[in-house]
PDB file of C-alpha atoms and ligand atoms in Angstrom:
ATOM      1  CA  UNK E1493     123.410 121.838 105.708  1.00  0.00           C
ATOM      2  CA  UNK E1494     126.217 120.764 103.813  1.00  0.00           C
ATOM      3  CA  UNK E1495     127.603 117.268 104.155  1.00  0.00           C
ATOM      4  CA  UNK E1496     130.625 118.772 106.051  1.00  0.00           C
ATOM      5  CA  UNK E1497     128.897 120.041 108.602  1.00  0.00           C
ATOM      6  CA  UNK E1498     126.443 117.064 109.301  1.00  0.00           C
ATOM      7  CA  UNK E1499     129.254 114.789 109.397  1.00  0.00           C
ATOM      8  CA  UNK E1500     131.376 117.133 112.233  1.00  0.00           C
ATOM      9  CA  UNK E1501     130.126 115.315 115.342  1.00  0.00           C
ATOM     10  CA  UNK E1502     130.638 111.479 113.294  1.00  0.00           C
ATOM     11  CA  UNK E1503     134.268 112.868 112.489  1.00  0.00           C
ATOM     12  CA  UNK E1504     135.118 114.373 115.962  1.00  0.00           C
ATOM     13  CA  UNK E1505     134.289 111.131 118.155  1.00  0.00           C
ATOM     14  CA  UNK E1506     136.726 108.992 115.925  1.00  0.00           C
ATOM     15  CA  UNK E1507     140.386 108.612 115.486  1.00  0.00           C
ATOM     16  CA  UNK E1508     140.481 107.704 111.380  1.00  0.00           C
ATOM     17  CA  UNK E1509     144.234 106.673 111.912  1.00  0.00           C
ATOM     18  CA  UNK E1510     143.215 103.788 114.144  1.00  0.00           C
ATOM     19  CA  UNK E1511     139.605 102.875 112.902  1.00  0.00           C
ATOM     20  CA  UNK E1512     138.710 101.326 109.463  1.00  0.00           C
ATOM     21  CA  UNK E1513     135.401 102.936 109.777  1.00  0.00           C
ATOM     22  CA  UNK E1514     135.057 105.368 106.834  1.00  0.00           C
ATOM     23  CA  UNK E1515     135.386 108.969 107.004  1.00  0.00           C
ATOM     24  CA  UNK E1516     132.983 110.355 104.702  1.00  0.00           C
ATOM     25  CA  UNK E1517     135.165 112.312 102.597  1.00  0.00           C
ATOM     26  CA  UNK E1518     134.447 110.306  99.217  1.00  0.00           C
ATOM     27  CA  UNK E1519     132.069 111.621  97.199  1.00  0.00           C
ATOM     28  CA  UNK E1520     128.217 111.166  98.486  1.00  0.00           C
ATOM     29  CA  UNK E1521     126.043 109.373  95.944  1.00  0.00           C
ATOM     30  CA  UNK E1522     122.688 110.777  96.816  1.00  0.00           C
ATOM     31  CA  UNK E1523     120.600 109.850  94.009  1.00  0.00           C
ATOM     32  CA  UNK E1524     118.403 106.841  93.571  1.00  0.00           C
ATOM     33  CA  UNK E1525     115.839 105.562  96.189  1.00  0.00           C
ATOM     34  CA  UNK E1526     117.057 106.258  99.492  1.00  0.00           C
ATOM     35  CA  UNK E1527     118.538 103.499 101.486  1.00  0.00           C
ATOM     36  CA  UNK E1528     118.778 101.459 104.806  1.00  0.00           C
ATOM     37  CA  UNK E1529     120.933  99.563 107.039  1.00  0.00           C
ATOM     38  CA  UNK E1530     120.511  97.673 110.269  1.00  0.00           C
ATOM     39  CA  UNK E1531     123.822  96.549 111.854  1.00  0.00           C
ATOM     40  CA  UNK E1532     124.431  94.805 115.037  1.00  0.00           C
ATOM     41  CA  UNK E1533     127.318  96.519 116.837  1.00  0.00           C
ATOM     42  CA  UNK E1534     128.536  94.212 120.208  1.00  0.00           C
ATOM     43  CA  UNK E1535     130.162  97.392 121.865  1.00  0.00           C
ATOM     44  CA  UNK E1536     130.008  98.484 125.601  1.00  0.00           C
ATOM     45  CA  UNK E1537     126.379  97.487 125.512  1.00  0.00           C
ATOM     46  CA  UNK E1538     125.138  95.222 122.618  1.00  0.00           C
ATOM     47  CA  UNK E1539     122.807  97.034 120.450  1.00  0.00           C
ATOM     48  CA  UNK E1540     121.203  97.334 116.872  1.00  0.00           C
ATOM     49  CA  UNK E1541     122.462 100.654 114.650  1.00  0.00           C
ATOM     50  CA  UNK E1542     119.363 101.568 112.316  1.00  0.00           C
ATOM     51  CA  UNK E1543     120.366 104.322 109.822  1.00  0.00           C
ATOM     52  CA  UNK E1544     117.957 105.645 107.086  1.00  0.00           C
ATOM     53  CA  UNK E1545     119.468 107.761 104.271  1.00  0.00           C
ATOM     54  CA  UNK E1546     118.073 111.090 104.388  1.00  0.00           C
ATOM     55  CA  UNK E1547     120.051 113.133 101.289  1.00  0.00           C
ATOM     56  CA  UNK E1548     123.630 112.513 101.679  1.00  0.00           C
ATOM     57  CA  UNK E1549     123.726 110.956 105.262  1.00  0.00           C
ATOM     58  CA  UNK E1550     122.645 108.182 107.422  1.00  0.00           C
ATOM     59  CA  UNK E1551     120.681 109.163 109.809  1.00  0.00           C
ATOM     60  CA  UNK E1552     120.921 106.959 113.021  1.00  0.00           C
ATOM     61  CA  UNK E1553     119.195 105.300 115.779  1.00  0.00           C
ATOM     62  CA  UNK E1554     120.994 103.181 118.177  1.00  0.00           C
ATOM     63  CA  UNK E1555     118.114 100.708 119.166  1.00  0.00           C
ATOM     64  CA  UNK E1556     118.818  97.850 121.879  1.00  0.00           C
ATOM     65  CA  UNK E1557     116.535  95.293 121.359  1.00  0.00           C
ATOM     66  CA  UNK E1558     116.566  96.157 117.295  1.00  0.00           C
ATOM     67  CA  UNK E1559     113.770  96.288 115.241  1.00  0.00           C
ATOM     68  CA  UNK E1560     110.694  94.053 115.354  1.00  0.00           C
ATOM     69  CA  UNK E1561     108.617  92.311 113.145  1.00  0.00           C
ATOM     70  CA  UNK E1562     105.590  92.277 115.591  1.00  0.00           C
ATOM     71  CA  UNK E1563     103.534  95.484 115.629  1.00  0.00           C
ATOM     72  CA  UNK E1564     102.828  95.011 119.659  1.00  0.00           C
ATOM     73  CA  UNK E1565     106.591  95.600 120.235  1.00  0.00           C
ATOM     74  CA  UNK E1566     107.504  99.326 120.820  1.00  0.00           C
ATOM     75  CA  UNK E1567     111.444  99.383 120.281  1.00  0.00           C
ATOM     76  CA  UNK E1568     113.038 102.797 121.845  1.00  0.00           C
ATOM     77  CA  UNK E1569     115.509 104.281 119.707  1.00  0.00           C
ATOM     78  CA  UNK E1570     118.170 106.903 120.753  1.00  0.00           C
ATOM     79  CA  UNK E1571     119.192 108.975 117.981  1.00  0.00           C
ATOM     80  CA  UNK E1572     122.871 109.162 117.517  1.00  0.00           C
ATOM     81  CA  UNK E1573     125.146 111.377 114.948  1.00  0.00           C
ATOM     82  CA  UNK E1574     124.480 111.340 111.495  1.00  0.00           C
ATOM     83  CA  UNK E1575     126.889 108.615 109.631  1.00  0.00           C
ATOM     84  CA  UNK E1576     128.730 108.990 106.295  1.00  0.00           C
ATOM     85  CA  UNK E1577     126.745 106.938 103.451  1.00  0.00           C
ATOM     86  CA  UNK E1578     129.702 104.793 103.343  1.00  0.00           C
ATOM     87  CA  UNK E1579     128.992 103.567 106.363  1.00  0.00           C
ATOM     88  CA  UNK E1580     126.143 100.935 105.116  1.00  0.00           C
ATOM     89  CA  UNK E1581     129.272  98.686 104.126  1.00  0.00           C
ATOM     90  CA  UNK E1582     131.118  98.886 107.435  1.00  0.00           C
ATOM     91  CA  UNK E1583     131.688  95.481 108.864  1.00  0.00           C
ATOM     92  CA  UNK E1584     134.396  94.757 110.799  1.00  0.00           C
ATOM     93  CA  UNK E1585     136.034  95.542 114.451  1.00  0.00           C
ATOM     94  CA  UNK E1586     136.482  98.879 115.863  1.00  0.00           C
ATOM     95  CA  UNK E1587     139.722  98.731 118.216  1.00  0.00           C
ATOM     96  CA  UNK E1588     139.221  98.788 121.786  1.00  0.00           C
ATOM     97  CA  UNK E1589     139.920 102.225 123.544  1.00  0.00           C
ATOM     98  CA  UNK E1590     138.076 103.797 120.336  1.00  0.00           C
ATOM     99  CA  UNK E1591     134.688 105.423 120.288  1.00  0.00           C
ATOM    100  CA  UNK E1592     132.324 102.368 119.528  1.00  0.00           C
ATOM    101  CA  UNK E1593     135.050 100.026 120.291  1.00  0.00           C
ATOM    102  CA  UNK E1594     133.693  96.351 119.412  1.00  0.00           C
ATOM    103  CA  UNK E1595     132.279  94.566 116.637  1.00  0.00           C
ATOM    104  CA  UNK E1596     130.296  95.168 113.734  1.00  0.00           C
ATOM    105  CA  UNK E1597     128.011  93.082 111.023  1.00  0.00           C
ATOM    106  CA  UNK E1598     125.895  94.122 108.583  1.00  0.00           C
ATOM    107  CA  UNK E1599     122.446  92.651 109.500  1.00  0.00           C
ATOM    108  CA  UNK E1600     120.424  93.834 107.368  1.00  0.00           C
ATOM    109  CA  UNK E1601     120.071  96.379 104.240  1.00  0.00           C
ATOM    110  CA  UNK E1602     117.967  97.300 101.563  1.00  0.00           C
ATOM    111  CA  UNK E1603     115.922 100.468  99.936  1.00  0.00           C
ATOM    112  CA  UNK E1604     113.220 101.826 101.769  1.00  0.00           C
ATOM    113  CA  UNK E1605     109.953 104.552 100.424  1.00  0.00           C
ATOM    114  CA  UNK E1606     108.963 107.264 102.388  1.00  0.00           C
ATOM    115  CA  UNK E1607     105.515 107.512 103.323  1.00  0.00           C
ATOM    116  CA  UNK E1608     105.225 110.268 105.890  1.00  0.00           C
ATOM    117  CA  UNK E1609     102.064 112.156 105.254  1.00  0.00           C
ATOM    118  CA  UNK E1610     100.120 114.908 107.622  1.00  0.00           C
ATOM    119  CA  UNK E1611      96.805 113.990 108.981  1.00  0.00           C
ATOM    120  CA  UNK E1612      95.088 114.783 106.183  1.00  0.00           C
ATOM    121  CA  UNK E1613      96.689 111.927 104.132  1.00  0.00           C
ATOM    122  CA  UNK E1614      98.837 114.284 102.095  1.00  0.00           C
ATOM    123  CA  UNK E1615     102.727 113.208 101.425  1.00  0.00           C
ATOM    124  CA  UNK E1616     105.469 115.562 103.462  1.00  0.00           C
ATOM    125  CA  UNK E1617     108.958 115.751 103.042  1.00  0.00           C
ATOM    126  CA  UNK E1618     110.856 112.971 104.765  1.00  0.00           C
ATOM    127  CA  UNK E1619     113.388 115.078 106.472  1.00  0.00           C
ATOM    128  CA  UNK E1620     110.864 117.239 107.526  1.00  0.00           C
ATOM    129  CA  UNK E1621     108.821 114.561 109.055  1.00  0.00           C
ATOM    130  CA  UNK E1622     111.835 113.344 111.057  1.00  0.00           C
ATOM    131  CA  UNK E1623     112.427 116.856 112.350  1.00  0.00           C
ATOM    132  CA  UNK E1624     108.699 117.203 113.399  1.00  0.00           C
ATOM    133  CA  UNK E1625     109.476 113.934 115.295  1.00  0.00           C
ATOM    134  CA  UNK E1626     106.826 111.043 113.430  1.00  0.00           C
ATOM    135  CA  UNK E1627     107.995 109.221 110.094  1.00  0.00           C
ATOM    136  CA  UNK E1628     106.863 106.487 107.975  1.00  0.00           C
ATOM    137  CA  UNK E1629     108.213 104.319 105.593  1.00  0.00           C
ATOM    138  CA  UNK E1630     108.086 100.681 104.082  1.00  0.00           C
ATOM    139  CA  UNK E1631     111.368  99.042 104.246  1.00  0.00           C
ATOM    140  CA  UNK E1632     112.497  96.699 101.363  1.00  0.00           C
ATOM    141  CA  UNK E1633     115.258  94.990 103.039  1.00  0.00           C
ATOM    142  CA  UNK E1634     116.548  90.715 102.909  1.00  0.00           C
ATOM    143  CA  UNK E1635     115.136  90.269 106.115  1.00  0.00           C
ATOM    144  CA  UNK E1636     112.764  93.149 107.217  1.00  0.00           C
ATOM    145  CA  UNK E1637     109.757  93.944 104.845  1.00  0.00           C
ATOM    146  CA  UNK E1638     106.999  96.108 105.443  1.00  0.00           C
ATOM    147  CA  UNK E1639     106.005  99.447 107.106  1.00  0.00           C
ATOM    148  CA  UNK E1640     107.596 100.965 109.555  1.00  0.00           C
ATOM    149  CA  UNK E1641     107.285 104.112 111.675  1.00  0.00           C
ATOM    150  CA  UNK E1642     109.302 106.049 114.106  1.00  0.00           C
ATOM    151  CA  UNK E1643     108.029 108.471 116.709  1.00  0.00           C
ATOM    152  CA  UNK E1644     109.709 110.923 118.966  1.00  0.00           C
ATOM    153  CA  UNK E1645     107.998 110.752 122.186  1.00  0.00           C
ATOM    154  CA  UNK E1646     110.582 113.131 124.712  1.00  0.00           C
ATOM    155  CA  UNK E1647     112.513 115.862 123.451  1.00  0.00           C
ATOM    156  CA  UNK E1648     115.935 116.075 124.950  1.00  0.00           C
ATOM    157  CA  UNK E1649     116.683 118.820 127.411  1.00  0.00           C
ATOM    158  CA  UNK E1650     119.824 117.917 129.156  1.00  0.00           C
ATOM    159  CA  UNK E1651     118.698 114.316 128.175  1.00  0.00           C
ATOM    160  CA  UNK E1652     118.567 112.793 125.147  1.00  0.00           C
ATOM    161  CA  UNK E1653     115.917 112.751 122.535  1.00  0.00           C
ATOM    162  CA  UNK E1654     113.630 109.156 123.198  1.00  0.00           C
ATOM    163  CA  UNK E1655     112.249 107.937 119.938  1.00  0.00           C
ATOM    164  CA  UNK E1656     110.560 104.707 119.620  1.00  0.00           C
ATOM    165  CA  UNK E1657     110.619 102.273 116.359  1.00  0.00           C
ATOM    166  CA  UNK E1658     107.460 100.058 115.598  1.00  0.00           C
ATOM    167  CA  UNK E1659     106.234  97.905 112.920  1.00  0.00           C
ATOM    168  CA  UNK E1660     102.936  99.356 111.428  1.00  0.00           C
ATOM    169  CA  UNK E1661      99.827  97.094 110.581  1.00  0.00           C
ATOM    170  CA  UNK E1662      97.833  94.329 112.204  1.00  0.00           C
ATOM    171  CA  UNK E1663      99.605  91.950 114.850  1.00  0.00           C
ATOM    172  CA  UNK E1664     100.838  88.875 112.661  1.00  0.00           C
ATOM    173  CA  UNK E1665     100.469  84.992 114.071  1.00  0.00           C
ATOM    174  CA  UNK E1666     103.868  83.606 113.807  1.00  0.00           C
ATOM    175  CA  UNK E1667     105.534  86.904 114.279  1.00  0.00           C
ATOM    176  CA  UNK E1668     108.821  86.474 116.046  1.00  0.00           C
ATOM    177  CA  UNK E1669     110.386  89.751 116.753  1.00  0.00           C
ATOM    178  CA  UNK E1670     114.578  89.980 116.668  1.00  0.00           C
ATOM    179  CA  UNK E1671     116.931  87.487 116.477  1.00  0.00           C
ATOM    180  CA  UNK E1672     119.195  86.648 118.919  1.00  0.00           C
ATOM    181  CA  UNK E1673     122.428  88.959 118.184  1.00  0.00           C
ATOM    182  CA  UNK E1674     125.094  86.701 119.037  1.00  0.00           C
ATOM    183  CA  UNK E1675     123.488  83.892 116.717  1.00  0.00           C
ATOM    184  CA  UNK E1676     122.026  86.602 113.795  1.00  0.00           C
ATOM    185  CA  UNK E1677     124.362  86.533 111.052  1.00  0.00           C
ATOM    186  CA  UNK E1678     125.602  89.195 108.210  1.00  0.00           C
ATOM    187  CA  UNK E1679     123.447  89.784 105.200  1.00  0.00           C
ATOM    188  CA  UNK E1680     126.508  90.512 103.428  1.00  0.00           C
ATOM    189  CA  UNK E1681     128.865  87.573 104.533  1.00  0.00           C
ATOM    190  CA  UNK E1682     126.850  85.037 106.598  1.00  0.00           C
ATOM    191  CA  UNK E1683     129.082  85.771 109.572  1.00  0.00           C
ATOM    192  CA  UNK E1684     128.393  85.825 112.801  1.00  0.00           C
ATOM    193  CA  UNK E1685     129.803  88.661 115.186  1.00  0.00           C
ATOM    194  CA  UNK E1686     132.097  86.211 116.793  1.00  0.00           C
ATOM    195  CA  UNK E1687     133.574  84.944 113.363  1.00  0.00           C
ATOM    196  CA  UNK E1688     133.920  88.793 112.311  1.00  0.00           C
ATOM    197  CA  UNK E1689     136.204  89.270 115.378  1.00  0.00           C
ATOM    198  CA  UNK E1690     137.808  86.049 114.794  1.00  0.00           C
ATOM    199  CA  UNK E1691     138.598  86.970 111.473  1.00  0.00           C
ATOM    200  CA  UNK E1692     139.886  90.249 112.365  1.00  0.00           C
ATOM    201  CA  UNK E1693     142.418  89.041 114.517  1.00  0.00           C
ATOM    202  CA  UNK E1694     143.750  86.971 111.921  1.00  0.00           C
ATOM    203  CA  UNK E1695     144.216  89.434 109.380  1.00  0.00           C
TER     204      UNK E1695
HETATM  205 MN1   MN B2567     126.773 101.546 117.562  1.00  0.00          MN
END
């Protein structure tokens, strides 16, 4: 599917005269190793947005509690619309009343290795594995490292699809889950949500 089509839902929800989120009109740079980003979004409900670059868009999930470093934690993840690649760089305030109104910080980012394989251990196309509802990958972020899986456990029929985001591997002593989103700091600017919100008001 062309990027224009894949971003139709994204664009349909937003008024780019009002929000400073990217419209995705810039030329997509799909080459190189795929990227991931985890944003913290202080919207109507606080959540983490987990995004993986697949071709020329960011496949996205809303993860209320955020990714955990503890393999014992199964984190519910609700798919959201594909986002443009430039969204990886978005940190700021979405105006009140707009879609997703609230403050966003870039909590972690980096590249990832697709690891999806079939039952016989043969590698499968990553985009295909997501469509089939089970993808594995290794994150190389500033904060998140190691292997994770995204698994769909309910296909939406009138309801939303439901997925789980889980850290793979043996349980580790000292794993401490996810930090408090209100105290967490941007990997880019070191700012908290409150600081980003305050800075926005001063512009
Ligand atoms: Mn969000």
